PDB file of C-alpha atoms in Angstrom:
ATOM      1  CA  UNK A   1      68.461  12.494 -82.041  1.00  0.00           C
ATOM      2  CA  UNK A   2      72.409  12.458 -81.665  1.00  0.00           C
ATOM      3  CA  UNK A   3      71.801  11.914 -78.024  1.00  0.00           C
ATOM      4  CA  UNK A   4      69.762   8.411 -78.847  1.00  0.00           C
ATOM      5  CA  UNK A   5      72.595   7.652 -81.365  1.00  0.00           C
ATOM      6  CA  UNK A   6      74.705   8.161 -78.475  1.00  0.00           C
ATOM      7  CA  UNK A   7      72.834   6.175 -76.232  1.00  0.00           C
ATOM      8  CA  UNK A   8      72.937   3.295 -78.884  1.00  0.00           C
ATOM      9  CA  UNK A   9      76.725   3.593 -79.663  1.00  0.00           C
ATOM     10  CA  UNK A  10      77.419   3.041 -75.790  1.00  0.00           C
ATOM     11  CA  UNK A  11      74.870  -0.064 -75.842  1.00  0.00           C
ATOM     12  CA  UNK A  12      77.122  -1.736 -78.576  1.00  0.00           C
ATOM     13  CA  UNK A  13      73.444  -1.024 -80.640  1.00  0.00           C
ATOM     14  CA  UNK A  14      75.693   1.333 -83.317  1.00  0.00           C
ATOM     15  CA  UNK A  15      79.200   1.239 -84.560  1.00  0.00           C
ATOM     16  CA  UNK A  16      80.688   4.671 -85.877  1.00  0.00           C
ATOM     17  CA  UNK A  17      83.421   5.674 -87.513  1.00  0.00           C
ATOM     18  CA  UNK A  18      83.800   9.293 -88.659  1.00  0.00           C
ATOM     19  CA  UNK A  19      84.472  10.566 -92.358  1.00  0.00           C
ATOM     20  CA  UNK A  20      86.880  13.014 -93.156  1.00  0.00           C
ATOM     21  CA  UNK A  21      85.433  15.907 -95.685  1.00  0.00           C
ATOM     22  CA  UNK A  22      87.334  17.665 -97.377  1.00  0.00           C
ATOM     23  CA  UNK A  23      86.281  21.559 -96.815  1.00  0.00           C
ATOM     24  CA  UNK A  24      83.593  20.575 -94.550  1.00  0.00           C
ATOM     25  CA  UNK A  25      83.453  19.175 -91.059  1.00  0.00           C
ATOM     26  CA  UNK A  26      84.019  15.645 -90.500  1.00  0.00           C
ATOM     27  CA  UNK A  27      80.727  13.421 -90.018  1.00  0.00           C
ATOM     28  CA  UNK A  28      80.028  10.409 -88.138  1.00  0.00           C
ATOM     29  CA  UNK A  29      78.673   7.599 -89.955  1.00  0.00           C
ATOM     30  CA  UNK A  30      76.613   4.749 -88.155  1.00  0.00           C
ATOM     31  CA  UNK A  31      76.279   1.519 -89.266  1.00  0.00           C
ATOM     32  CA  UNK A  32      73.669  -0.988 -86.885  1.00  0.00           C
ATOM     33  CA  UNK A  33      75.444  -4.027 -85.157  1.00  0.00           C
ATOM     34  CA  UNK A  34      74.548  -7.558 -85.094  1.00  0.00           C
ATOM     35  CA  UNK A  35      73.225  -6.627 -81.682  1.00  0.00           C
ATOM     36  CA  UNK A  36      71.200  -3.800 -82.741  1.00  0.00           C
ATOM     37  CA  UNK A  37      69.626  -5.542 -85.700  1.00  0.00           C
ATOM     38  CA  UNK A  38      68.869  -8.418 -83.216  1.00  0.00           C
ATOM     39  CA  UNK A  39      67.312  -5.824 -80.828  1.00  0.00           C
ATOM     40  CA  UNK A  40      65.695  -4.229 -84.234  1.00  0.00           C
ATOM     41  CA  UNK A  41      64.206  -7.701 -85.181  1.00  0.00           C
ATOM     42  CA  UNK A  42      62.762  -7.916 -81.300  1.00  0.00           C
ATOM     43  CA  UNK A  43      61.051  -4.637 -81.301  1.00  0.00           C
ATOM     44  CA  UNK A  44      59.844  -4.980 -84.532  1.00  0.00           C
ATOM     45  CA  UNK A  45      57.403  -7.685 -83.711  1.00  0.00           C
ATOM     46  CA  UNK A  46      56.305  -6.441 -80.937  1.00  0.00           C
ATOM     47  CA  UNK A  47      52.654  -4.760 -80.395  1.00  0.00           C
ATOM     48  CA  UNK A  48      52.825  -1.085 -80.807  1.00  0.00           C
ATOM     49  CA  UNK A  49      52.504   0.990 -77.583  1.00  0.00           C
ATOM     50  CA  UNK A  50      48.881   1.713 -76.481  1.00  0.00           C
ATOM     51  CA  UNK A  51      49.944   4.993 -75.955  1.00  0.00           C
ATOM     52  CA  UNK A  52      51.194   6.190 -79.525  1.00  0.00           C
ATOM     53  CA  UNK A  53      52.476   9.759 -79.738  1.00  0.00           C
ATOM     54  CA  UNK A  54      52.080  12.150 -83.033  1.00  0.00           C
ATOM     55  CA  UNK A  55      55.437  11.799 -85.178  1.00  0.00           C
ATOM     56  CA  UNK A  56      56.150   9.055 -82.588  1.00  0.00           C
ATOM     57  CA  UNK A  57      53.727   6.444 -83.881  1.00  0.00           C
ATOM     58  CA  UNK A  58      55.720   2.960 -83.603  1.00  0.00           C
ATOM     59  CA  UNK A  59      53.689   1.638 -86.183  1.00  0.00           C
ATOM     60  CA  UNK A  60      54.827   3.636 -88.967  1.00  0.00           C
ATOM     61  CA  UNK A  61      58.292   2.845 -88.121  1.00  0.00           C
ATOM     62  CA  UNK A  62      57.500  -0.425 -87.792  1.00  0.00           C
ATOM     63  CA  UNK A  63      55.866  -0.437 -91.199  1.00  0.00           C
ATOM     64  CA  UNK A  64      59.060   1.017 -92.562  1.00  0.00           C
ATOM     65  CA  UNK A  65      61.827  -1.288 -91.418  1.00  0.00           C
ATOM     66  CA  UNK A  66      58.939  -4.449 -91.651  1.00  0.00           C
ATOM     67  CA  UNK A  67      58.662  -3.543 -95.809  1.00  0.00           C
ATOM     68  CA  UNK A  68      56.468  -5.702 -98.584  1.00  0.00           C
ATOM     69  CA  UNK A  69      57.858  -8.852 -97.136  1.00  0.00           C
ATOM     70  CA  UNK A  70      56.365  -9.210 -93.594  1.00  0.00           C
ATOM     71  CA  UNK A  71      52.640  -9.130 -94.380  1.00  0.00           C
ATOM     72  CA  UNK A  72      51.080 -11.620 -91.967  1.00  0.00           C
ATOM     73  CA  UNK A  73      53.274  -9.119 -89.144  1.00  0.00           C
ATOM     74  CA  UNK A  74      52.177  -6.523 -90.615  1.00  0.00           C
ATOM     75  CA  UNK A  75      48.535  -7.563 -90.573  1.00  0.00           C
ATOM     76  CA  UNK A  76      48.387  -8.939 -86.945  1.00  0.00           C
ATOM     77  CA  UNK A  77      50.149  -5.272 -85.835  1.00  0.00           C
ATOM     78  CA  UNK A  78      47.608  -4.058 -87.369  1.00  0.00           C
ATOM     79  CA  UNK A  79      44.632  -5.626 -85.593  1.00  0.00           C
ATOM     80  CA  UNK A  80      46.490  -5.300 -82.441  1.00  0.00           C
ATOM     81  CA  UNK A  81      46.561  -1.555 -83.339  1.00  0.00           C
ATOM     82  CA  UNK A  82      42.875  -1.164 -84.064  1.00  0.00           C
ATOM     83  CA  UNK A  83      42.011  -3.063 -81.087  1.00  0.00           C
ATOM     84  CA  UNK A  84      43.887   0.044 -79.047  1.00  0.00           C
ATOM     85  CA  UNK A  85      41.645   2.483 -81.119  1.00  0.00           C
ATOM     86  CA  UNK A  86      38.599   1.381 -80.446  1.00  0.00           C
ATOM     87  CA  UNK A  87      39.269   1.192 -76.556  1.00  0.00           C
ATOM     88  CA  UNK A  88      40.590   4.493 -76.656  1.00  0.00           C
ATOM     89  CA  UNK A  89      37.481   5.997 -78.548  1.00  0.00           C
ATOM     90  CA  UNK A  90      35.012   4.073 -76.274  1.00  0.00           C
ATOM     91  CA  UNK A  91      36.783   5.622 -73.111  1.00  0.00           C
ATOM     92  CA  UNK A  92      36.823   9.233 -74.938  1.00  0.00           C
ATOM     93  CA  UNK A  93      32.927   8.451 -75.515  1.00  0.00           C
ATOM     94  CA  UNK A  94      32.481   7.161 -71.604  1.00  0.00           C
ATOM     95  CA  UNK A  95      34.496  10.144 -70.842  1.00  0.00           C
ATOM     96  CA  UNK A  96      32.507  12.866 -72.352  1.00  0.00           C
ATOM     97  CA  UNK A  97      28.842  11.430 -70.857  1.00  0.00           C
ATOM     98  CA  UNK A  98      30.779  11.408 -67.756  1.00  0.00           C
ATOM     99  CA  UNK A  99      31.998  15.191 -68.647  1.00  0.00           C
ATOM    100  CA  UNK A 100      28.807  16.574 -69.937  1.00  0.00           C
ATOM    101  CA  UNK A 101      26.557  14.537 -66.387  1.00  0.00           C
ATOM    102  CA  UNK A 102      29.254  16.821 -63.985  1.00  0.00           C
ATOM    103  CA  UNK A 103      28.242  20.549 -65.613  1.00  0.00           C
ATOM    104  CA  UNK A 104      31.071  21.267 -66.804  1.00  0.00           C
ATOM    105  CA  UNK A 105      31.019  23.814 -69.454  1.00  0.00           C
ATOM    106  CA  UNK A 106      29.442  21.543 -72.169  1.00  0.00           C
ATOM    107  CA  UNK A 107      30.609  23.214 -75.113  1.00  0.00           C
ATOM    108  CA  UNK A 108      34.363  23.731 -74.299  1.00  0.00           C
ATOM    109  CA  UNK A 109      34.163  19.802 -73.402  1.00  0.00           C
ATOM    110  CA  UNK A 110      32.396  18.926 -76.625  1.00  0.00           C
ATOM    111  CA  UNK A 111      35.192  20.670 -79.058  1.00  0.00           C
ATOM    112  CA  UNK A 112      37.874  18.870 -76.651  1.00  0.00           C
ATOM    113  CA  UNK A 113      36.492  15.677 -77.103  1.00  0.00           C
ATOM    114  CA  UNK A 114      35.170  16.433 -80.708  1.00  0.00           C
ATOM    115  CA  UNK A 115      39.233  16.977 -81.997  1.00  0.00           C
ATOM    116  CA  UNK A 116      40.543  13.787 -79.695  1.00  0.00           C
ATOM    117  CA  UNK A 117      37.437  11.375 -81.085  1.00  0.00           C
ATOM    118  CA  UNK A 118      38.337  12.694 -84.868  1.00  0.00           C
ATOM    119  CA  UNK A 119      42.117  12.288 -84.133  1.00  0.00           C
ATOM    120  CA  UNK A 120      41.188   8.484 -83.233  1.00  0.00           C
ATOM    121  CA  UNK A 121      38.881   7.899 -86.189  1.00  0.00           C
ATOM    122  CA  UNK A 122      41.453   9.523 -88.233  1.00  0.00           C
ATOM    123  CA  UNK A 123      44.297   6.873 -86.849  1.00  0.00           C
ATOM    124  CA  UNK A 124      41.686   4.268 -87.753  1.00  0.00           C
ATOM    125  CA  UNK A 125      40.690   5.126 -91.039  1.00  0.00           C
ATOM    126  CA  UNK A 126      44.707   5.604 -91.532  1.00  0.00           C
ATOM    127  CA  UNK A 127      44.322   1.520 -90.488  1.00  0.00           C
ATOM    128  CA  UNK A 128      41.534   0.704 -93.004  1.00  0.00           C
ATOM    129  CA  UNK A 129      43.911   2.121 -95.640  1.00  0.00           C
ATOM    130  CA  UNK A 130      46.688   0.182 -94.916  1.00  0.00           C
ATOM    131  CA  UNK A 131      45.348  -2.190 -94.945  1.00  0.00           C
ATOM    132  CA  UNK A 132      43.496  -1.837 -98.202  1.00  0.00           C
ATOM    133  CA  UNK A 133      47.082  -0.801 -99.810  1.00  0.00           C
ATOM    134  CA  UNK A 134      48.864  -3.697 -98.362  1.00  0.00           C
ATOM    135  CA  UNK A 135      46.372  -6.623 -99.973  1.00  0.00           C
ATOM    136  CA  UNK A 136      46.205  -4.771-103.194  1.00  0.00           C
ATOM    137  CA  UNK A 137      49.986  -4.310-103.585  1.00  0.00           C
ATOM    138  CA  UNK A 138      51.359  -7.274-101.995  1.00  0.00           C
TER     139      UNK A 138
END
């Protein structure tokens, strides 16, 4: 993490300035620039990746900075995200007929396919709540 607050110091992303403690180490504190909330602003409307990565997932940080005020954004990220669900769980489902036709060892394929298919219905039910949370609270 320090090394992408690095990274985003040097990009003029981050300004820093360090706190003296008394008894303790001193910290560095960091404070976004007008450039980095610009480049925040960008990102942030963005579609998510197509490739989203466990306790890397784009949307929920998107979700987090976006807040109770950016519902239509909100909303179309989420479509956009469902939209990479359901191609990813129709190529898992091509993907094990294609699996299970070649002989492969049908069982060990079905419980690999079986945990990535329920990972992807899981992301999508994850979707319908939003979604259901979002029209009833805001």
């Amino acid at each position: 993490m320090y090394r992408v607050l690095d990274d985003l110091e040097r990009c003029g992303q981050l300004g820093v300035a360090k706190e003296v403690q008394e008894h303790r180490p001193n910290r560095k504190v960091y404070k976004i620039t007008d450039a980095g909330r610009q480049t925040l602003d960008d990102w942030l409307l963005q579609p998510v990746s197509e490739d989203p990565q466990p306790l890397r997932d784009e949307l929920s940080v998107k979700l987090l900075f976006l807040g109770k005020t950016n519902i239509d954004t909100i909303s179309e990220l989420i479509t956009r995200q469902r939209g990479i669900y359901l191609t990813r769980l129709a190529r898992l489902v091509k993907r094990r007929c294609q699996l299970e036709k070649s002989g492969h060892d049908t069982q060990v394929v079905g419980l690999v396919m079986d945990g990535a298919e329920m990972r992807v219905r899981a992301d999508l039910g994850w979707l319908e709540h939003i979604e259901r949370t979002v029209i009833r609270s805001f």
